Coordinates of C-alpha atoms in Angstrom, one line a residue:
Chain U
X1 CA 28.7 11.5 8.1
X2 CA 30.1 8.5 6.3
X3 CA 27.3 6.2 8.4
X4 CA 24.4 8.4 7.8
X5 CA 24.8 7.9 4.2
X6 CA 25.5 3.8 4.6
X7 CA 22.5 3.6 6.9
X8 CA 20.5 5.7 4.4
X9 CA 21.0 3.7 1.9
X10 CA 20.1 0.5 3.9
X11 CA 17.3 1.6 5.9
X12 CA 15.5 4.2 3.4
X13 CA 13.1 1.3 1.9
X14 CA 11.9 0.2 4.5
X15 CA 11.6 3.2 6.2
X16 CA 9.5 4.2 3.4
X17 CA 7.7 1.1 3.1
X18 CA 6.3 1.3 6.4
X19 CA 5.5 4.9 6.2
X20 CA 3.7 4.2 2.9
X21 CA 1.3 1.5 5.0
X22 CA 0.7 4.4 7.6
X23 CA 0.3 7.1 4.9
X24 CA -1.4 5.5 1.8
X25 CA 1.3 7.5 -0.6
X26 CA 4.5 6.7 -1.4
X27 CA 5.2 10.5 -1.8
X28 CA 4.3 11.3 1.4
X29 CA 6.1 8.6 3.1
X30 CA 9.1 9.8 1.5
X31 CA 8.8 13.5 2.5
X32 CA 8.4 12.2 5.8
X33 CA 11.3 9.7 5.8
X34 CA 13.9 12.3 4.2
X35 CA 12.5 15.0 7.1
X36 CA 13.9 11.7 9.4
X37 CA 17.4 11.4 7.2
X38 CA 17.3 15.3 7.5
X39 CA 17.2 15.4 11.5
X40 CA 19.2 12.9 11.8
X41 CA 22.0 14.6 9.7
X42 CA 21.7 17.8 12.3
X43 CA 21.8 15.0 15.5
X44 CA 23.8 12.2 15.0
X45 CA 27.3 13.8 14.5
X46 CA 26.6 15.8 18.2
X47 CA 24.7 13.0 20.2
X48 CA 26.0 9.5 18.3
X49 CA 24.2 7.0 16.4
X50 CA 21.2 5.5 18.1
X51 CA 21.7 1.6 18.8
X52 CA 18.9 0.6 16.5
X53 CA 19.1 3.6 13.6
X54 CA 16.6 2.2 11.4
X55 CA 13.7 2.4 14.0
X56 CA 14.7 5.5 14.9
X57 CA 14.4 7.0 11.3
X58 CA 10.8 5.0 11.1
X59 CA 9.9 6.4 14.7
X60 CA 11.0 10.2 13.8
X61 CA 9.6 10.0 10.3
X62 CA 6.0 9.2 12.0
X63 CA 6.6 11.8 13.9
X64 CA 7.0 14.3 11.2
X65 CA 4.4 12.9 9.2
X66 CA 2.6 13.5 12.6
X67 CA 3.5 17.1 12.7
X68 CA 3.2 17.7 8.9
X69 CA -0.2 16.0 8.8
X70 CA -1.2 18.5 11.9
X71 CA -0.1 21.1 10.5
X72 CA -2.1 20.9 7.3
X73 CA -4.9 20.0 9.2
X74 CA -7.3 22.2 7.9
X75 CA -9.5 19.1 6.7
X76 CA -10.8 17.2 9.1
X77 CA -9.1 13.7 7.1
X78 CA -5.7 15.2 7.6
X79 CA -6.6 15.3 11.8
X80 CA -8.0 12.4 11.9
X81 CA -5.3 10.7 10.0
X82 CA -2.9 12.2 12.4
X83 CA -4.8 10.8 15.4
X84 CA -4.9 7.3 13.7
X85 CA -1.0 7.5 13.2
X86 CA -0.3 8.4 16.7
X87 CA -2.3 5.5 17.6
X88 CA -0.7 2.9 15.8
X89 CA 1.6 0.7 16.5
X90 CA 5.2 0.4 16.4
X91 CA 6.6 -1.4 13.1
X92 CA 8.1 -4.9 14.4
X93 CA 10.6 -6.2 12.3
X94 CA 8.5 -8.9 10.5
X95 CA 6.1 -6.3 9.6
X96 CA 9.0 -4.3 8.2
X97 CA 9.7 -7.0 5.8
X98 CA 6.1 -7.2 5.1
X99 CA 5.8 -3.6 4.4
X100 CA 8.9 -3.6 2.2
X101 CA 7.7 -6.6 0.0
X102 CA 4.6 -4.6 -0.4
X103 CA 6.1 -2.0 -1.7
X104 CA 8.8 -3.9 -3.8
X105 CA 5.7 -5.6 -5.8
X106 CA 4.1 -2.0 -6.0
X107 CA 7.4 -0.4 -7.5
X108 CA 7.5 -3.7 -10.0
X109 CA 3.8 -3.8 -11.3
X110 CA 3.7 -4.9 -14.8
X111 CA 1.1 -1.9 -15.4
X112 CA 4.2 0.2 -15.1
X113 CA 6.7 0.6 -18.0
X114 CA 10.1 -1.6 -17.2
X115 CA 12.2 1.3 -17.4
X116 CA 10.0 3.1 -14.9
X117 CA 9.8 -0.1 -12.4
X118 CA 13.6 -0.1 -12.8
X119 CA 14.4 3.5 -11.8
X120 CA 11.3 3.5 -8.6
X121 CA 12.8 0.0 -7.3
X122 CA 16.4 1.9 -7.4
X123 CA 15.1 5.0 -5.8
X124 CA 12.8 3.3 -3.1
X125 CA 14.4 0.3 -2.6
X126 CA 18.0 0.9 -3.1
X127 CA 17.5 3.9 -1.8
X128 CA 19.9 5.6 -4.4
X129 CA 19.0 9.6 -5.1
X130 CA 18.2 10.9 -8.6
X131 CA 21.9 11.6 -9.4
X132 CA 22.8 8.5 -9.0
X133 CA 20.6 6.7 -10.9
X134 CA 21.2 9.1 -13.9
X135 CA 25.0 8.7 -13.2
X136 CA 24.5 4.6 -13.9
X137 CA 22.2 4.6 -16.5
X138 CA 24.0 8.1 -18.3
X139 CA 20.6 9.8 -18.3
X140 CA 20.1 13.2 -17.5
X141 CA 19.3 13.6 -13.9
X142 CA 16.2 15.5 -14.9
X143 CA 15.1 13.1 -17.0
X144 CA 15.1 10.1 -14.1
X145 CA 13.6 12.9 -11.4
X146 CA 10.5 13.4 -14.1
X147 CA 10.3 9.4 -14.8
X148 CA 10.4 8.8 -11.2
X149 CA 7.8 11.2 -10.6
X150 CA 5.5 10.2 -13.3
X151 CA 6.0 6.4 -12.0
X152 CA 4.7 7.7 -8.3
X153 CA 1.6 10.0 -10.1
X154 CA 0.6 6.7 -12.4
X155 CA 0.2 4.2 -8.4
X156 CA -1.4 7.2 -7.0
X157 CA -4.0 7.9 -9.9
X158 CA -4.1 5.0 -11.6
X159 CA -4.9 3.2 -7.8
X160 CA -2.0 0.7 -7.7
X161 CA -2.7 -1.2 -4.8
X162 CA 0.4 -1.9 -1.8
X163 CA 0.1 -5.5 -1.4
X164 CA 1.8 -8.2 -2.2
X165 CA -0.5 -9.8 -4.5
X166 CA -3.3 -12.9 -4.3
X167 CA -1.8 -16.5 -4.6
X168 CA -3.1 -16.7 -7.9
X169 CA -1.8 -14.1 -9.3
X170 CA 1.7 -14.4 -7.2
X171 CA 3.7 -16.3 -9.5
X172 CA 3.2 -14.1 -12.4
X173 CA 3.9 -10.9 -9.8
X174 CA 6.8 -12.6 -8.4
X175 CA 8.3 -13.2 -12.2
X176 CA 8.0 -9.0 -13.1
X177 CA 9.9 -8.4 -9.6
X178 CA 13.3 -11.0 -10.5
X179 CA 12.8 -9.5 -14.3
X180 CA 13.8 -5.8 -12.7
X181 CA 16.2 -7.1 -10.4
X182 CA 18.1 -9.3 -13.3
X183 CA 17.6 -6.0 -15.5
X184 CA 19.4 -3.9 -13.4
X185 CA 22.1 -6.5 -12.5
X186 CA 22.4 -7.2 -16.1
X187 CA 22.8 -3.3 -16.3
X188 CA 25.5 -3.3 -13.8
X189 CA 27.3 -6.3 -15.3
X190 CA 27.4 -5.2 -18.8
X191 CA 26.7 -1.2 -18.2
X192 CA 25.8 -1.1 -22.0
X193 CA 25.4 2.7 -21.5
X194 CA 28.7 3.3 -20.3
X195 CA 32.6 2.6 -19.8
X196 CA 32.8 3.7 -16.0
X197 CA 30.0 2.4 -14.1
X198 CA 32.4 -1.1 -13.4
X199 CA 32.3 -0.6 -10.0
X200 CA 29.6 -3.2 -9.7
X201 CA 27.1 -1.2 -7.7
X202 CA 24.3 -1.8 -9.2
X203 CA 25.2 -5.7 -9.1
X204 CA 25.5 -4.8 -5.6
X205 CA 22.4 -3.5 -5.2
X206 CA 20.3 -6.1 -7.3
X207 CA 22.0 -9.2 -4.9
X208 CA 21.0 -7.3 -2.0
X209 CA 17.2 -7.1 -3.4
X210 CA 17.5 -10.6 -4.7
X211 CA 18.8 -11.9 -0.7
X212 CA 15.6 -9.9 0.5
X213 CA 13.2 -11.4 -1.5
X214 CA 14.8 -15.1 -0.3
X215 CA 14.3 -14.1 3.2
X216 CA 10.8 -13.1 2.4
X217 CA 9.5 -15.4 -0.4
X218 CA 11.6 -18.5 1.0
X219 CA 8.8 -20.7 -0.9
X220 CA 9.6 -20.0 -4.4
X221 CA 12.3 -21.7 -6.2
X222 CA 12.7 -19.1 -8.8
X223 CA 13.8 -16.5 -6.0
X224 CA 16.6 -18.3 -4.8
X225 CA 17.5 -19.5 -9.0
X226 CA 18.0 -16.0 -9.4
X227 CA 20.1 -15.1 -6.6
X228 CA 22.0 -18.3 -7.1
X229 CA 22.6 -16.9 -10.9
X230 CA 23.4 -13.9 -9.9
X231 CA 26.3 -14.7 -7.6
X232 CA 27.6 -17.1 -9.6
X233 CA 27.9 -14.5 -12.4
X234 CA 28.9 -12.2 -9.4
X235 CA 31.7 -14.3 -8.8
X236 CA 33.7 -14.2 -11.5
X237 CA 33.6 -10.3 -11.5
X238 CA 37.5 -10.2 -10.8
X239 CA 38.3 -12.3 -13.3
X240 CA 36.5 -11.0 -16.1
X241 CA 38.7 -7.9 -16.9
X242 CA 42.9 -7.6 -17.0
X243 CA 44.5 -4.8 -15.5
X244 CA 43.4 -2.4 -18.3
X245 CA 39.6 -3.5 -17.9
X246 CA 40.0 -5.3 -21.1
X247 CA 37.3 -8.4 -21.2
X248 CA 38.6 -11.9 -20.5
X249 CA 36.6 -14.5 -22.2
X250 CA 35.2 -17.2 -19.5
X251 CA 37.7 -20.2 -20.9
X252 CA 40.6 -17.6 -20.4
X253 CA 39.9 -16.5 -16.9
X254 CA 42.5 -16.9 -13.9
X255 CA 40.0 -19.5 -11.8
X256 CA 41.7 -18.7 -8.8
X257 CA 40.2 -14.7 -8.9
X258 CA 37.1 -16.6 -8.9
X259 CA 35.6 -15.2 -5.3
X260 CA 35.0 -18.6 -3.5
X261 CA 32.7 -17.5 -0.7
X262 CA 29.8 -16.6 -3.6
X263 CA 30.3 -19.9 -5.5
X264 CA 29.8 -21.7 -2.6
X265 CA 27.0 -19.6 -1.1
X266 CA 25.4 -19.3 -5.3
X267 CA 26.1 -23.7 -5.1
X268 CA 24.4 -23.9 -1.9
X269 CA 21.2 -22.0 -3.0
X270 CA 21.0 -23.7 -5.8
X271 CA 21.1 -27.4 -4.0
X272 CA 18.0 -25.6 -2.3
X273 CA 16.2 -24.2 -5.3
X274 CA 16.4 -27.7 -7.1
X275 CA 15.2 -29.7 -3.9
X276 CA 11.9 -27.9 -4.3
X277 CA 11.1 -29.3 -7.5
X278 CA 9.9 -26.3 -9.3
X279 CA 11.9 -25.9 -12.8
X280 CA 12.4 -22.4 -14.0
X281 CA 14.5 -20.3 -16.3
X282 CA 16.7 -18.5 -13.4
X283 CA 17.6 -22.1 -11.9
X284 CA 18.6 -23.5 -15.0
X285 CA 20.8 -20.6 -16.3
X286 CA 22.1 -20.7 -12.4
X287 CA 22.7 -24.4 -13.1
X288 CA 24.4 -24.0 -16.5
X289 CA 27.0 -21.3 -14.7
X290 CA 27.1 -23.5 -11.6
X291 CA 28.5 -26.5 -14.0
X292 CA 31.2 -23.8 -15.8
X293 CA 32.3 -22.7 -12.3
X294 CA 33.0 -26.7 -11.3
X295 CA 35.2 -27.3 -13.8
X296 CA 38.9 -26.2 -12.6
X297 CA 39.7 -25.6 -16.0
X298 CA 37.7 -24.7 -19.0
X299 CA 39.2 -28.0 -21.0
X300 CA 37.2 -30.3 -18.3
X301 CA 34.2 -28.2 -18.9
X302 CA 31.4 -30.7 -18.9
X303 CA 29.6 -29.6 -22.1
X304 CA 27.2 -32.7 -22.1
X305 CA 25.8 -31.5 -19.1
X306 CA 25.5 -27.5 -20.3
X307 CA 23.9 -28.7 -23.4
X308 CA 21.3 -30.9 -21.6
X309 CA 20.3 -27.4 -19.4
X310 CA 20.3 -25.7 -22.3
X311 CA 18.2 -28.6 -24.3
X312 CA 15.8 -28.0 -20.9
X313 CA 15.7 -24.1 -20.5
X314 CA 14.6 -24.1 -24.4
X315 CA 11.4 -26.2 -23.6
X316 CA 10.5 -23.5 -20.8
X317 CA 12.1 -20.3 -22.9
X318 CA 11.7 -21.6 -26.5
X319 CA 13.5 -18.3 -27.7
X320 CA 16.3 -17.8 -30.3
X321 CA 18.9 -16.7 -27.6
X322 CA 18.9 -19.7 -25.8
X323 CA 19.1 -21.0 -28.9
X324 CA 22.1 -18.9 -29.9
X325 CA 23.7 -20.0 -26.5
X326 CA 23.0 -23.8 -26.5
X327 CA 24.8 -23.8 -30.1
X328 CA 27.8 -22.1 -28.4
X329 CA 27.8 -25.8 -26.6
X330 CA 27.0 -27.5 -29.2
X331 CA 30.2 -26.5 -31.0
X332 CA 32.5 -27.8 -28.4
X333 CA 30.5 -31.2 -28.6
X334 CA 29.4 -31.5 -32.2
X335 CA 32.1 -29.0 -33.6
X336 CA 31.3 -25.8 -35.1
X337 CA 29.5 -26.9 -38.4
X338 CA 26.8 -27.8 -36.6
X339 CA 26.4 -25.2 -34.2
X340 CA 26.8 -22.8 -37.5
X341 CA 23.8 -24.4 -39.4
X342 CA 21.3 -23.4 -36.0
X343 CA 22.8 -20.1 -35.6
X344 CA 22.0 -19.7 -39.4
X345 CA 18.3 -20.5 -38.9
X346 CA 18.3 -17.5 -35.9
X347 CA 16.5 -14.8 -37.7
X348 CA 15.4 -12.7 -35.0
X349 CA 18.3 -12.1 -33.6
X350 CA 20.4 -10.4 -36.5
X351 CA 20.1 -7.0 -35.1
X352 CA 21.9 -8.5 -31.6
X353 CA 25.8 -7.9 -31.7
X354 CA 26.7 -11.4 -30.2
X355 CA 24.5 -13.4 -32.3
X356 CA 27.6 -11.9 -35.2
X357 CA 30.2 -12.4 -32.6
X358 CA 29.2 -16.0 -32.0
X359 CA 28.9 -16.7 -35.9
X360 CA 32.2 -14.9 -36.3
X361 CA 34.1 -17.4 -33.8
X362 CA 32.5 -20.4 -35.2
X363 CA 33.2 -19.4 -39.4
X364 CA 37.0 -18.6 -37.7
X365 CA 36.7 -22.0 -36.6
X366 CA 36.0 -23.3 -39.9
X367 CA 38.8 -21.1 -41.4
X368 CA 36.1 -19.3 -43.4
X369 CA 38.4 -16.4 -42.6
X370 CA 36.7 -13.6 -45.2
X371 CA 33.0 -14.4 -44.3
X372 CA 33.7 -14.5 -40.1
X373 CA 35.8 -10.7 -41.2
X374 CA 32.7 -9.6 -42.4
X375 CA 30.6 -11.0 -39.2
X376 CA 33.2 -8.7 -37.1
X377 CA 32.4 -6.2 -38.7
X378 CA 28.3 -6.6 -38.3
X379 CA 29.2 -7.1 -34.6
X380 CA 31.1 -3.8 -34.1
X381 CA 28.5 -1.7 -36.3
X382 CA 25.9 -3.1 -33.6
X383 CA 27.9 -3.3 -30.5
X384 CA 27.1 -0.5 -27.8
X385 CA 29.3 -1.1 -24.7
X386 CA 33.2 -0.2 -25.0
X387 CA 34.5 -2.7 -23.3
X388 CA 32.8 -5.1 -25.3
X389 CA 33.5 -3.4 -28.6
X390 CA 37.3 -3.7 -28.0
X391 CA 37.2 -7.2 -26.8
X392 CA 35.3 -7.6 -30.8
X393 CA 38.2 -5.3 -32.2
X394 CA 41.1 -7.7 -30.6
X395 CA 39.1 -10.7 -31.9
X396 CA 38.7 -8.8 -35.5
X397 CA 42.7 -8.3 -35.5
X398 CA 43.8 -11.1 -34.2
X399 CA 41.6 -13.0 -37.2
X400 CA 43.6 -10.6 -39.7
X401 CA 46.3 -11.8 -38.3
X402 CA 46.4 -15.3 -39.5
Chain P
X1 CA -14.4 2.5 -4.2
X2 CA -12.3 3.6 -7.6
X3 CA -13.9 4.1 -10.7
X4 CA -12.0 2.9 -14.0
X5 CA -13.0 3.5 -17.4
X6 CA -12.7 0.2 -19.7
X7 CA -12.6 0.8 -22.9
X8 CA -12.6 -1.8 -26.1
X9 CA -9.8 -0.3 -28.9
X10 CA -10.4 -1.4 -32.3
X11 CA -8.1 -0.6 -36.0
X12 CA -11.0 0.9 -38.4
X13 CA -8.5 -0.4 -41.2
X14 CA -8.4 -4.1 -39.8
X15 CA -10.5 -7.1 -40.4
X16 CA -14.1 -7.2 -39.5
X17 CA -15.1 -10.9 -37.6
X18 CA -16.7 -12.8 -39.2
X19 CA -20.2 -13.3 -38.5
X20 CA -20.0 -16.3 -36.5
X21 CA -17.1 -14.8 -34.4
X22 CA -19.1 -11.9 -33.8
X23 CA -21.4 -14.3 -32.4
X24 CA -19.4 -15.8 -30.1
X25 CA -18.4 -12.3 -29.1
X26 CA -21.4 -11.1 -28.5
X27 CA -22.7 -14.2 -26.2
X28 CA -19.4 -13.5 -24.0
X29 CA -20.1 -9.7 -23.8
X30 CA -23.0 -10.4 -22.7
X31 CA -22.5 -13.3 -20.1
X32 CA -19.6 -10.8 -18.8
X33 CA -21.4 -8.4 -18.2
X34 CA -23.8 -10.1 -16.0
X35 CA -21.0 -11.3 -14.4
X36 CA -20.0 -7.9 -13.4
X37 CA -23.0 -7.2 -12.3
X38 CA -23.3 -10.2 -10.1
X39 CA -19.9 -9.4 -8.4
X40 CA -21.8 -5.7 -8.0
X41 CA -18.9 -4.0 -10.3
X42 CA -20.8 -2.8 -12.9
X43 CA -22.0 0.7 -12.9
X44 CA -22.4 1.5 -16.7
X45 CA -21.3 0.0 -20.5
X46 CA -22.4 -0.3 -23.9
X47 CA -21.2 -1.2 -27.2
X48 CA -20.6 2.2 -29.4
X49 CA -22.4 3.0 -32.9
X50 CA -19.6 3.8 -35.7
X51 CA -17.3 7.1 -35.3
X52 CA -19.1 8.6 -38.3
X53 CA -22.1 8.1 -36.2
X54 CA -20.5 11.2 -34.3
X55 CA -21.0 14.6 -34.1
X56 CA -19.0 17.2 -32.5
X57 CA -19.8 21.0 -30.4
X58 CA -17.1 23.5 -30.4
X59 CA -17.1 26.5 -28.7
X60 CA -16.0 29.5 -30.8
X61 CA -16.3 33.0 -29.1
X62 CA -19.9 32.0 -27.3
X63 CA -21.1 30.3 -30.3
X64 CA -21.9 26.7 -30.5
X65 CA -20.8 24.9 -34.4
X66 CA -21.5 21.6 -34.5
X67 CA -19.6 19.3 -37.1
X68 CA -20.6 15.9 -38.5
X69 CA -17.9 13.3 -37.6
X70 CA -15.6 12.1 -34.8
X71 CA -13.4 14.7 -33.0
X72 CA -10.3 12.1 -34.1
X73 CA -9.8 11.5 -36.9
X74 CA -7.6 7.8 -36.9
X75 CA -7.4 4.3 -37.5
X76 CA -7.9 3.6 -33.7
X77 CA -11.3 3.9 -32.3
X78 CA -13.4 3.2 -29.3
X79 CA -15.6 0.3 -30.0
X80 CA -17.1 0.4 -26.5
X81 CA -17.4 1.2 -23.1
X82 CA -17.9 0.1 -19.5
X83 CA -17.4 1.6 -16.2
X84 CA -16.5 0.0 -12.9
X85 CA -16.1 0.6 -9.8
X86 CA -13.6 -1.6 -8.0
X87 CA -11.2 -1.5 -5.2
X88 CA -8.3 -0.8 -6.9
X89 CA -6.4 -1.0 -10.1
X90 CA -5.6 -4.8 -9.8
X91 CA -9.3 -5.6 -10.0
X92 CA -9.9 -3.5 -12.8
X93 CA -7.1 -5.5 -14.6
X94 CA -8.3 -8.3 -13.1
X95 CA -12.3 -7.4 -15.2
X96 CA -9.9 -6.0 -18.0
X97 CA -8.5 -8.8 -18.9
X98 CA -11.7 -10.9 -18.9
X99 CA -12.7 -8.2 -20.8
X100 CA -10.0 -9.0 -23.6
X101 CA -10.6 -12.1 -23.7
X102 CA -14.8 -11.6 -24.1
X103 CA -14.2 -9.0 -26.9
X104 CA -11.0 -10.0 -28.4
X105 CA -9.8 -6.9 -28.7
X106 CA -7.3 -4.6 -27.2
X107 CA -8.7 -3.0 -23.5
X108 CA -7.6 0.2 -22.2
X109 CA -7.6 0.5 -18.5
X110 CA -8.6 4.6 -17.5
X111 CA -8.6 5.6 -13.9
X112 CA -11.3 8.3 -13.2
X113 CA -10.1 10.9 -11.0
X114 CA -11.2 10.8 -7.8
X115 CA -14.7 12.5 -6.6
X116 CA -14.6 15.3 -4.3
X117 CA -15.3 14.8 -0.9

């Protein structure tokens, strides 16, 4: 039974995404895929797991939607539709892929609302159910089962086409896709809704999307950036938290929990990304991690070189949090004063619990012990995720402390 | 062949153009919509007299009462219409946004629902 779910959860995108070429609705593709799943649940246990699983779920689910379509084929559409279905072709693999970019680009379409292209890309292609979604994001399941469902009426009424878009409009297209996987490996990473979702499956999920969309737009720089960022920050994932799942700050980590197989493959990605000579935000921020993972210690840290990406990713992002991050450099190169007098000029960002957190260290720093107390405090009033919140506290007492 | 309704949003509170803006806007309204109608998207559009201009029927047990006035009563009106028809909703965003740009306001993108057969 164990299988049926793995498989499930592998092949249910593009089982759908197929179905949704040979059925023009998402919905109906995935009645007919979960009729598939459903069969193959009564099957499999007796008669053993077909040799190729995932053609066999697209093979039976056309045959369902065959039946279904038959069987409701009191309008002459739904017959004919049934005869055209019959009729077509087998799915090949690179039509598979195809089918499932398609779809990906329908679920991320920027005239959907980012928490509804997040939950529809988790559904269709992670092919996680209802309950887990709620279970990741602590929402009530009914609440994800009616966003879901009013994400699938909006493509359907609204006309959202299944393609993957003109070349004009492809880099833009391509840039609201990476923003929902980053959002829901960000999600995973920091699971600011909750202390127990640390088992990294939504990182999981989100690298899996993000090695898809290499494979399938190998052309764009910013596709590989990403999954080069995310493995990098992937990486470290043992490292990050003590036996109690307390936070450990980067320059405190144990380097050697560092998992060596994704740093390689995140380095090797990003040789490739930065070869094709077309800047973005994801390679540079893979970049910046790439030159904190060299270092075998955080004292050889090569700020220079963080500060110069940092200088670079603020000409393409001019936004206050990259700002807020490049002065984090800037202290270890310029000392704290001077990172302190940017963070000062950071408006925007005083509702954001680590813009406090980063003016607290650097006032500590100064041993302007009363005024980084009170930025403490701001942090924790703002702070949502646990885990975070008592890394803060330990900071806050160990400042009291001195 | 979809049908989307494009509607130009306006604040009643905010800032009229001035009148060499309104101009401008007016040349581009017009030069877009002969550009829809070149690319054989247009079906219908207009530019809308002021809500006040409105009146309103209700039904009230079989009796008609008209009142003099818009049927909302807000900030946020409907400054104009068009209708397209267009193969689906990327193209409408696609006129939409050229639409934007022509009017410089805000442009809300409403699928019709679809005839029957």
């Amino acid at each position: 039974m164990h299988d049926i779910a793995v498989i499930a959860q592998r092949e249910y995108g593009r089982a759908v995404a197929v179905l949704t070429r040979f059925l023009g609705d998402i919905s109906l593709a995935e009645e007919a895929v979960q009729d598939a799943f459903a069969t193959a649940i009564e099957r499999w246990p007796n008669e053993g797991v077909p040799p190729a699983p995932g053609a066999w779920i697209i093979t039976t689910a056309r045959n369902r939607a065959i039946d279904r379509l038959r069987r409701e084929a009191t309008r002459p559409d739904r017959e004919a539709a049934a005869v055209a279905l019959q009729e077509a072709p087998e799915a090949q693999e690179p039509e598979v892929r195809d089918d499932t970019l398609r779809l990906m680009f329908t679920c991320c379409h920027p005239a959907i609302s980012p928490e509804g292209q997040v939950a529809l890309t988790l559904r269709l292609m992670g092919g996680l159910s209802t309950a887990q979604i709620a279970r990741a994001f602590l929402l009530p399941e009914a609440t994800v089962a009616q966003r879901i469902s009013r994400v699938k009426a909006k493509i359907r009424e609204a006309g959202i086409p299944y393609r993957v878009p003109a070349l004009d409009e492809l880099p833009d297209r391509i840039r609201s896709v990476l923003a929902v996987i980053y959002l829901i490996f960000n999600e995973g990473y920091l699971a600011s809704s909750g202390p127990q979702l640390s088992d990294g499956e939504l990182c999981a999920e989100a690298i899996r999307l993000g090695r898809h969309l290499v494979d399938t737009l190998s052309g764009h720089a910013e596709v590989r950036g990403l999954l080069a960022l995310m493995l990098f920050t992937h990486a470290r994932r043992g490292a990050r938290t003590d036996v109690n799942g307390a936070l450990i700050e980067l320059r405190h980590q144990d380097r050697q929990l560092w998992d060596t197989q994704q740093l390689e493959e995140a380095r090797r990605l990003l040789k490739e990304c930065l070869k094709m000579d077309q800047p973005g935000p994801y390679q540079l921020q893979a970049a910046i991690n790439a030159v904190h993972c060299d270092a075998v210690h955080s004292g050889q840290t090569d700020w220079r070189q963080i500060l110069m990406l940092y200088d670079h990713l603020l000409i393409i992002q001019p936004t206050q949090l990259v700002q807020l991050n490049r002065a984090v450099a800037l202290a270890e190169l310029a000392g704290p004063k001077h990172a302190l007098d940017v963070v000062d000029t950071l408006e925007d960002l005083r509702q954001y619990h680590l813009y406090h957190a980063v003016r607290a260290e650097l006032l500590t720093r100064l041993g302007r012990h009363s005024e980084a107390a009170q930025s403490y405090c701001t942090a924790l009033e703002q702070v949502k995720n646990p885990r975070e919140r008592e890394h803060l506290e330990g900071r806050y007492r160990q400042l009291a402390r001195q | 062949m979809k049908h989307y309704l494009l509607s130009v949003c306006y604040s009643a509170g905010g800032t009229a153009p001035t009148a060499e803006a309104l101009k401008k806007i007016t040349v581009d309204v017009i030069a877009l919509r002969e550009q829809m109608r070149a690319a054989g998207v247009w079906v219908f559009g207009g530019g809308l007299h002021a809500p006040e201009s409105a009146t309103v029927l209700r039904n009230q047990k079989g009796q008609i009462v008209l009142t003099d006035g818009p049927f909302l009563e807000t900030k946020e009106q409907i400054g104009g219409i068009t209708i397209i028809a267009v193969p689906d909703l990327d193209a409408a965003l696609h006129w939409a946004s050229k639409s934007a740009e022509a009017t410089t306001c805000p442009i809300e993108v409403r699928p019709f629902m679809e005839q029957p057969d």
